[in-house]
Short mmCIF file of C-alpha atoms and ligand atoms in Angstrom, two decimals:
data_model
loop_
_atom_site.label_atom_id
_atom_site.label_comp_id
_atom_site.label_asym_id
_atom_site.label_seq_id
_atom_site.Cartn_x
_atom_site.Cartn_y
_atom_site.Cartn_z
CA MET A 1 59.93 -221.33 275.23
CA ALA A 2 61.37 -218.95 272.60
CA VAL A 3 62.80 -215.80 273.65
CA THR A 4 62.86 -212.19 272.11
CA ALA A 5 65.28 -209.41 272.72
CA HIS A 6 62.58 -207.93 274.92
CA HIS A 7 60.03 -210.35 276.57
CA GLN A 8 59.44 -213.87 276.69
CA VAL A 9 57.14 -215.01 274.18
CA PRO A 10 54.98 -218.01 275.77
CA THR A 11 54.66 -221.15 273.52
CA PRO A 12 51.09 -221.01 272.17
CA VAL A 13 48.66 -223.44 273.50
CA PRO A 14 46.07 -224.49 271.04
CA LEU A 15 42.31 -225.36 272.10
CA VAL A 16 42.84 -228.67 270.37
CA ASP A 17 46.07 -230.31 268.93
CA LEU A 18 45.57 -232.06 266.24
CA GLN A 19 49.56 -231.78 265.29
CA LYS A 20 50.37 -233.98 268.33
CA GLN A 21 47.69 -236.41 267.40
CA GLN A 22 49.00 -236.28 263.86
CA ALA A 23 52.18 -236.98 264.94
CA ALA A 24 51.25 -239.91 267.02
CA LEU A 25 49.07 -241.69 264.56
CA ASP A 26 50.93 -240.51 261.36
CA ASP A 27 52.03 -243.84 260.18
CA ARG A 28 48.85 -245.76 261.03
CA ILE A 29 46.47 -243.32 258.81
CA ARG A 30 49.01 -242.87 256.01
CA SER A 31 49.01 -246.67 255.33
CA ARG A 32 45.24 -246.85 255.63
CA MET A 33 44.60 -243.99 253.07
CA GLU A 34 47.23 -245.22 250.65
CA ALA A 35 45.34 -248.54 250.72
CA VAL A 36 42.29 -246.56 249.46
CA MET A 37 44.31 -244.61 246.76
CA ALA A 38 45.61 -247.80 245.64
CA ARG A 39 42.47 -249.73 245.34
CA GLY A 40 40.49 -246.61 244.06
CA ASP A 41 37.45 -247.46 245.88
CA PHE A 42 36.85 -243.93 246.91
CA ILE A 43 32.66 -244.02 247.23
CA LEU A 44 31.31 -246.49 249.67
CA GLY A 45 34.40 -248.67 249.65
CA ALA A 46 35.85 -251.35 251.86
CA PRO A 47 36.87 -248.65 254.69
CA VAL A 48 33.10 -247.30 255.08
CA THR A 49 31.87 -250.64 255.28
CA GLU A 50 34.38 -251.80 257.77
CA LEU A 51 33.99 -248.51 259.93
CA GLU A 52 30.13 -249.01 259.94
CA ALA A 53 30.70 -252.15 261.42
CA LYS A 54 33.25 -251.03 264.08
CA LEU A 55 31.24 -248.19 264.93
CA ALA A 56 28.20 -250.27 265.63
CA ASP A 57 30.54 -252.82 267.62
CA PHE A 58 32.03 -249.58 269.65
CA ALA A 59 28.70 -248.21 270.51
CA GLY A 60 27.15 -251.55 270.74
CA THR A 61 24.08 -250.83 268.41
CA LYS A 62 22.53 -252.93 265.56
CA ALA A 63 23.60 -250.58 262.86
CA ALA A 64 25.69 -247.57 262.23
CA ILE A 65 25.04 -245.57 258.73
CA THR A 66 27.98 -243.36 257.99
CA VAL A 67 27.00 -239.96 256.16
CA ALA A 68 28.57 -236.79 254.75
CA ASN A 69 28.52 -234.69 258.39
CA GLY A 70 26.95 -234.66 261.50
CA THR A 71 24.11 -232.07 260.11
CA ASP A 72 22.91 -234.46 257.45
CA ALA A 73 22.90 -237.20 260.29
CA LEU A 74 20.30 -235.43 261.86
CA GLN A 75 18.35 -234.43 258.86
CA ILE A 76 18.46 -237.92 257.61
CA ALA A 77 17.40 -239.44 260.62
CA LEU A 78 14.48 -237.00 261.04
CA MET A 79 13.39 -237.73 257.60
CA ALA A 80 13.54 -241.42 258.26
CA MET A 81 11.26 -240.63 261.01
CA GLY A 82 8.82 -239.03 259.11
CA THR A 83 9.33 -235.62 260.46
CA GLY A 84 8.03 -232.64 258.13
CA PRO A 85 5.80 -229.83 257.98
CA GLY A 86 3.23 -229.65 260.90
CA ALA A 87 5.32 -231.07 263.41
CA ALA A 88 7.14 -229.72 266.65
CA VAL A 89 10.53 -231.37 267.49
CA PHE A 90 11.77 -229.91 270.87
CA VAL A 91 15.36 -228.83 270.95
CA PRO A 92 17.66 -227.37 273.64
CA ALA A 93 18.15 -223.76 273.13
CA PHE A 94 21.82 -223.81 273.97
CA THR A 95 23.46 -226.02 271.10
CA PHE A 96 25.29 -225.65 267.95
CA ALA A 97 22.65 -224.31 264.96
CA ALA A 98 22.69 -227.99 263.21
CA THR A 99 20.45 -229.33 265.66
CA ALA A 100 17.62 -226.85 265.12
CA GLY A 101 18.63 -226.32 261.54
CA ALA A 102 18.02 -229.97 260.67
CA VAL A 103 14.60 -229.67 262.09
CA ALA A 104 13.91 -226.77 260.03
CA MET A 105 15.17 -228.25 256.95
CA THR A 106 12.53 -230.88 257.10
CA GLY A 107 9.92 -228.40 257.16
CA ALA A 108 8.79 -229.15 261.00
CA THR A 109 9.25 -226.78 263.67
CA PRO A 110 12.16 -226.24 266.35
CA VAL A 111 10.57 -225.59 269.76
CA PHE A 112 13.42 -224.45 271.99
CA VAL A 113 13.71 -226.00 275.63
CA ASP A 114 16.03 -224.42 278.32
CA ILE A 115 18.85 -226.45 279.54
CA ASP A 116 19.49 -227.25 283.24
CA ASP A 117 21.87 -225.10 285.10
CA VAL A 118 24.41 -227.67 286.16
CA THR A 119 24.48 -230.48 283.17
CA LEU A 120 23.96 -227.91 280.45
CA THR A 121 21.58 -230.23 278.99
CA MET A 122 18.07 -230.30 277.88
CA ASP A 123 15.88 -229.67 281.02
CA PRO A 124 13.18 -232.09 281.48
CA LYS A 125 11.16 -230.22 283.58
CA HIS A 126 11.14 -227.32 281.09
CA LEU A 127 10.48 -229.87 278.34
CA GLU A 128 7.44 -231.04 280.08
CA VAL A 129 6.16 -227.32 280.13
CA GLN A 130 6.96 -226.92 276.27
CA ILE A 131 5.24 -230.03 275.20
CA ALA A 132 2.20 -228.91 277.43
CA LYS A 133 2.54 -225.56 275.73
CA VAL A 134 2.61 -226.55 272.27
CA LYS A 135 -0.50 -228.73 272.87
CA LYS A 136 -2.35 -225.86 274.38
CA VAL A 137 -1.78 -223.62 271.90
CA GLY A 138 -2.70 -225.95 268.95
CA GLY A 139 -1.32 -226.25 265.35
CA LEU A 140 1.47 -228.02 265.73
CA LYS A 141 1.43 -231.80 266.65
CA PRO A 142 4.51 -232.61 269.08
CA GLN A 143 6.45 -235.34 267.17
CA GLY A 144 10.09 -235.94 268.56
CA ILE A 145 12.65 -234.42 271.13
CA ILE A 146 16.41 -234.29 270.49
CA PRO A 147 18.34 -234.02 273.29
CA VAL A 148 21.82 -232.88 272.81
CA ASP A 149 24.82 -234.06 274.50
CA LEU A 150 26.79 -230.71 274.98
CA PHE A 151 30.22 -230.76 275.61
CA GLY A 152 30.45 -234.65 275.45
CA ARG A 153 28.22 -235.21 278.41
CA PRO A 154 25.27 -237.50 277.81
CA ALA A 155 21.74 -235.70 278.32
CA ASP A 156 19.29 -236.79 281.03
CA TYR A 157 18.01 -239.65 278.76
CA PRO A 158 15.96 -241.60 281.47
CA ALA A 159 13.80 -238.69 282.24
CA ILE A 160 13.44 -237.51 278.75
CA LEU A 161 12.81 -241.12 277.21
CA GLY A 162 9.96 -241.44 280.17
CA LEU A 163 8.13 -238.21 279.05
CA ALA A 164 8.44 -239.33 275.10
CA GLN A 165 7.02 -242.60 276.08
CA ALA A 166 4.21 -240.81 277.69
CA GLU A 167 3.23 -238.36 275.11
CA ASN A 168 4.41 -241.11 272.24
CA LEU A 169 7.13 -238.84 271.14
CA MET A 170 10.29 -240.13 269.12
CA VAL A 171 13.69 -239.55 270.41
CA LEU A 172 16.88 -238.51 268.41
CA ALA A 173 20.02 -237.97 270.30
CA ASP A 174 22.19 -235.26 268.97
CA ALA A 175 25.64 -237.15 270.28
CA ALA A 176 27.79 -234.82 267.56
CA GLN A 177 30.17 -234.14 270.68
CA SER A 178 29.64 -237.26 272.54
CA PHE A 179 30.57 -240.20 270.47
CA GLY A 180 32.54 -242.40 273.36
CA ALA A 181 30.60 -241.45 276.31
CA ALA A 182 28.39 -243.47 278.84
CA ARG A 183 25.68 -243.26 281.21
CA ASN A 184 24.96 -245.88 283.95
CA GLU A 185 22.19 -247.01 281.17
CA GLY A 186 24.66 -247.68 278.76
CA ARG A 187 27.43 -246.08 276.11
CA VAL A 188 26.02 -243.13 273.41
CA GLY A 189 24.32 -245.16 270.73
CA ARG A 190 22.40 -247.21 273.11
CA LEU A 191 20.86 -244.26 275.12
CA ALA A 192 18.07 -243.62 272.40
CA PRO A 193 16.27 -245.24 269.87
CA ALA A 194 18.55 -243.34 267.23
CA THR A 195 21.66 -241.17 267.78
CA THR A 196 23.66 -239.16 265.31
CA VAL A 197 27.34 -237.97 265.50
CA SER A 198 29.83 -235.79 263.72
CA PHE A 199 33.42 -236.50 263.08
CA TYR A 200 34.13 -233.00 262.04
CA PRO A 201 38.15 -232.64 263.00
CA SER A 202 38.09 -231.41 266.49
CA LYS A 203 35.18 -233.74 267.77
CA PRO A 204 36.52 -236.53 269.93
CA LEU A 205 36.58 -238.86 267.24
CA GLY A 206 37.62 -236.70 263.91
CA CYS A 207 38.46 -236.92 260.42
CA PHE A 208 40.33 -234.58 258.05
CA GLY A 209 36.85 -232.95 256.68
CA ASP A 210 33.62 -233.76 257.34
CA GLY A 211 32.17 -236.78 258.56
CA GLY A 212 29.08 -237.99 260.37
CA ALA A 213 26.91 -240.88 261.36
CA ILE A 214 23.44 -242.51 262.66
CA LEU A 215 23.42 -245.31 265.07
CA THR A 216 20.44 -247.38 265.93
CA GLN A 217 19.06 -250.12 267.25
CA GLU A 218 15.97 -250.24 264.72
CA PRO A 219 16.81 -252.20 261.61
CA ALA A 220 13.77 -250.50 259.74
CA LEU A 221 15.23 -247.01 260.46
CA ALA A 222 18.95 -248.10 259.73
CA GLU A 223 17.33 -249.12 256.24
CA ALA A 224 15.57 -245.99 255.64
CA CYS A 225 18.45 -243.75 256.68
CA ARG A 226 20.90 -245.94 254.12
CA HIS A 227 18.62 -245.07 251.17
CA LEU A 228 18.22 -241.34 252.14
CA ARG A 229 21.88 -240.80 251.97
CA GLY A 230 21.95 -242.02 248.59
CA HIS A 231 19.09 -240.55 246.83
CA GLY A 232 16.24 -242.64 248.50
CA PHE A 233 17.50 -245.44 246.41
CA ASP A 234 17.06 -249.17 247.50
CA PRO A 235 19.21 -252.05 246.55
CA ALA A 236 16.93 -253.00 243.88
CA GLY A 237 17.41 -249.43 242.34
CA GLU A 238 14.08 -247.87 243.09
CA ALA A 239 13.87 -244.48 244.70
CA ARG A 240 11.71 -244.93 247.61
CA GLN A 241 11.72 -241.44 249.21
CA VAL A 242 13.54 -238.07 247.73
CA GLY A 243 16.89 -238.28 249.46
CA LEU A 244 20.29 -236.48 249.55
CA ASN A 245 23.65 -237.31 248.59
CA SER A 246 25.39 -237.64 251.82
CA ARG A 247 28.43 -240.33 251.52
CA LEU A 248 31.07 -240.73 254.04
CA ASP A 249 34.52 -241.02 251.76
CA SER A 250 36.68 -243.82 251.87
CA LEU A 251 39.41 -241.65 252.70
CA GLN A 252 37.48 -240.17 255.68
CA ALA A 253 36.61 -243.60 256.97
CA ALA A 254 40.12 -244.57 256.62
CA VAL A 255 41.31 -241.76 258.85
CA LEU A 256 38.87 -242.81 261.49
CA LEU A 257 39.70 -246.49 261.34
CA ALA A 258 43.02 -245.53 262.36
CA LYS A 259 41.93 -243.08 265.06
CA LEU A 260 39.36 -245.59 266.45
CA GLU A 261 42.28 -248.12 267.17
CA VAL A 262 43.54 -245.46 270.04
CA PHE A 263 40.08 -243.97 270.77
CA GLU A 264 39.38 -245.54 274.04
CA GLU A 265 42.99 -244.43 275.26
CA GLU A 266 42.38 -240.90 274.14
CA LEU A 267 39.14 -240.71 275.96
CA ARG A 268 41.00 -241.86 278.83
CA THR A 269 43.65 -239.15 278.60
CA ARG A 270 40.91 -236.55 277.83
CA ARG A 271 39.22 -237.77 281.34
CA GLN A 272 42.34 -237.17 283.06
CA ALA A 273 43.02 -233.93 281.60
CA ALA A 274 39.21 -233.02 282.98
CA ALA A 275 40.24 -234.49 286.14
CA TRP A 276 43.61 -232.17 286.32
CA TYR A 277 41.42 -229.14 285.42
CA ASP A 278 38.97 -229.90 288.19
CA GLN A 279 41.48 -230.25 290.86
CA ARG A 280 42.95 -227.22 290.06
CA LEU A 281 40.01 -224.84 289.23
CA SER A 282 36.86 -226.50 291.38
CA ALA A 283 37.55 -224.32 294.40
CA ARG A 284 37.59 -220.83 292.64
CA LEU A 285 35.59 -221.50 289.66
CA ARG A 286 32.23 -223.49 288.29
CA THR A 287 33.81 -226.49 286.65
CA PRO A 288 31.86 -229.11 284.69
CA LEU A 289 30.46 -230.95 287.38
CA LEU A 290 29.66 -234.59 286.44
CA GLU A 291 27.57 -237.16 288.54
CA SER A 292 29.86 -240.23 288.99
CA LYS A 293 27.70 -242.17 286.85
CA ASP A 294 28.16 -240.30 283.83
CA ARG A 295 31.25 -240.53 281.55
CA SER A 296 31.72 -237.36 279.21
CA ALA A 297 33.59 -237.64 276.16
CA TRP A 298 35.28 -234.35 277.04
CA ALA A 299 34.82 -232.87 273.53
CA VAL A 300 34.97 -229.33 275.56
CA TYR A 301 36.03 -228.82 279.00
CA ALA A 302 34.00 -225.14 279.73
CA VAL A 303 34.23 -223.29 283.17
CA ARG A 304 31.96 -220.64 284.02
CA SER A 305 32.61 -216.93 285.42
CA PRO A 306 30.48 -214.03 284.91
CA ARG A 307 33.78 -212.59 284.14
CA ARG A 308 34.45 -214.79 281.37
CA ASP A 309 35.59 -212.12 279.03
CA VAL A 310 38.36 -210.77 281.48
CA LEU A 311 39.65 -214.48 281.82
CA GLN A 312 39.70 -215.10 278.26
CA GLN A 313 41.62 -212.06 277.51
CA ALA A 314 44.00 -212.96 280.38
CA LEU A 315 44.43 -216.42 278.57
CA GLN A 316 45.11 -214.54 275.33
CA ASP A 317 47.73 -212.42 277.02
CA ALA A 318 49.24 -215.94 278.04
CA GLY A 319 49.24 -217.41 274.64
CA ILE A 320 46.54 -219.90 275.57
CA ALA A 321 43.45 -220.77 273.22
CA SER A 322 40.19 -220.35 274.58
CA ALA A 323 36.65 -220.52 273.02
CA VAL A 324 32.99 -219.29 273.73
CA TYR A 325 30.45 -222.12 272.59
CA TYR A 326 28.06 -220.47 272.15
CA ARG A 327 27.98 -216.81 272.38
CA LYS A 328 24.07 -216.59 272.03
CA PRO A 329 21.45 -219.49 272.40
CA LEU A 330 19.54 -220.19 269.19
CA HIS A 331 16.53 -218.36 270.31
CA LEU A 332 18.27 -214.96 269.83
CA HIS A 333 19.72 -215.68 266.51
CA ALA A 334 18.34 -214.00 263.51
CA ALA A 335 17.50 -217.24 261.57
CA TYR A 336 15.71 -218.97 264.47
CA ALA A 337 14.26 -215.84 266.39
CA GLY A 338 10.75 -216.85 264.60
CA PHE A 339 10.68 -220.12 266.43
CA GLY A 340 11.32 -218.50 269.90
CA GLU A 341 9.89 -216.14 272.18
CA GLY A 342 12.79 -213.72 272.55
CA ALA A 343 15.33 -212.48 275.39
CA GLY A 344 14.00 -213.22 278.87
CA SER A 345 12.18 -216.58 277.78
CA LEU A 346 14.89 -219.19 278.36
CA PRO A 347 16.97 -217.77 281.49
CA VAL A 348 19.32 -220.65 281.80
CA SER A 349 20.46 -220.91 278.35
CA GLU A 350 20.71 -217.04 278.23
CA ARG A 351 22.68 -216.70 281.31
CA VAL A 352 24.98 -219.65 280.67
CA ALA A 353 25.83 -218.03 277.07
CA GLU A 354 27.54 -215.28 278.82
CA GLU A 355 29.36 -217.08 281.35
CA VAL A 356 30.95 -220.03 279.44
CA LEU A 357 34.54 -220.54 278.49
CA ALA A 358 35.91 -223.62 276.75
CA LEU A 359 39.66 -224.61 277.81
CA PRO A 360 42.40 -226.23 275.77
CA MET A 361 41.12 -229.86 275.59
CA HIS A 362 42.28 -232.87 273.74
CA GLY A 363 43.60 -236.47 274.25
CA TYR A 364 47.65 -235.53 273.89
CA LEU A 365 47.35 -232.71 276.79
CA ASP A 366 49.95 -232.73 279.48
CA GLU A 367 49.45 -231.80 283.14
CA ILE A 368 52.26 -229.10 282.67
CA THR A 369 50.12 -227.29 279.93
CA VAL A 370 47.08 -227.75 282.16
CA GLU A 371 49.17 -226.13 285.00
CA ARG A 372 49.81 -223.41 282.79
CA VAL A 373 46.65 -222.80 281.67
CA CYS A 374 45.31 -222.92 285.19
CA ASP A 375 47.77 -220.54 286.76
CA ALA A 376 46.80 -218.03 283.97
CA LEU A 377 42.99 -218.22 284.89
CA LEU A 378 43.67 -218.10 288.45
CA GLN A 379 45.72 -215.09 288.40
CA ALA A 380 43.20 -213.21 286.50
CA LEU A 381 39.99 -214.02 288.92
C1 PLP B 1 25.58 -230.34 268.83
C2 PLP B 1 25.76 -230.56 267.47
N1 PLP B 1 25.08 -230.85 266.85
C3 PLP B 1 25.43 -231.20 265.38
C4 PLP B 1 26.46 -230.57 264.86
C5 PLP B 1 26.73 -230.87 263.33
O1 PLP B 1 27.88 -231.38 263.00
P1 PLP B 1 28.66 -231.30 261.64
O2 PLP B 1 29.48 -230.00 261.56
O3 PLP B 1 29.56 -232.47 261.28
O4 PLP B 1 27.64 -231.27 260.48
C6 PLP B 1 27.76 -230.22 265.63
C7 PLP B 1 28.83 -229.77 265.49
O5 PLP B 1 29.60 -229.06 265.64
C8 PLP B 1 27.21 -229.95 267.31
O6 PLP B 1 28.03 -229.30 267.72
#
């Protein structure tokens, strides 16, 4: 610890320690990046092809199509699934804006669903209510559901897929935060017909900028996504559908290939850190309970307290970073209010937004640091 004349300044604890990861992986990342620079295959080069094969292999899917970011992954998958004006796509209200934004960008209408108070993922019972409401009101045709694996924990896919089948709706998993996670039924990527992930730097598997991918078991969907990421061109040079320019750079693929080599181990150390937090905090705070069959990727470890702001201040005073994901559910944001029914309509999302506090979490967190975070929290309770 650094010492000043008057008081001790605690070593800052970051939310995600990318420097520690870089120090551990520097050599293997540099050598892969240098190979790209030497070859010059910057766009859709060899590392992109290799990464797509390895992502599909890791997740156990037939295909992985890399794209420029997790938001484009959602939009491209939706376009490939034929989403557009007149369609209702059900999304949780407690998620990042991209989930609903991608729906709106296709011209379709996002319909907000409340979350479950324990899992913080889409509540299948409320989903049923919202589907019935859209059908009753008329004007929109229910077309799809986007469950979000919030904070890295897979959503309740068995219940949601059951409903989707009964109602003939497509399911697209927003796994921006959960690549590497699993349920009893399988790994993320295998839990829904199509899945999107993000490689934003702070995600469990992150690159040095923006990146994303679509994972699917369905060859026709994979092909459509591949065309859409390159202006809709098929391999014969025919533009089949109006598409995007949304490719993952070879340099980013090189970074991801290096990080994928240690990803299983990092998932294990994240689980260990979550267990340390749970041991110390669960008697005094609401910690993220996991049913034994779920395996989170622990993108975020968030506790809940009605005194969240006091706790956050106490952490800040102790030099510990924390974050609030998300301060408001989407139906209370100006851009999305028109799709929702206002304050009070989605009570669980609204309450959780006032209670969540994300603590430092990454694959290089040691027990002493976890202890320091927990001590600061427990003293402030
Ligand atoms: C739930 C969710 N969906 C989508 C995205 C979008 O991913 P990206 O930032 O790579 O566009 C994010 C990223 O933060 C996310 O958390």
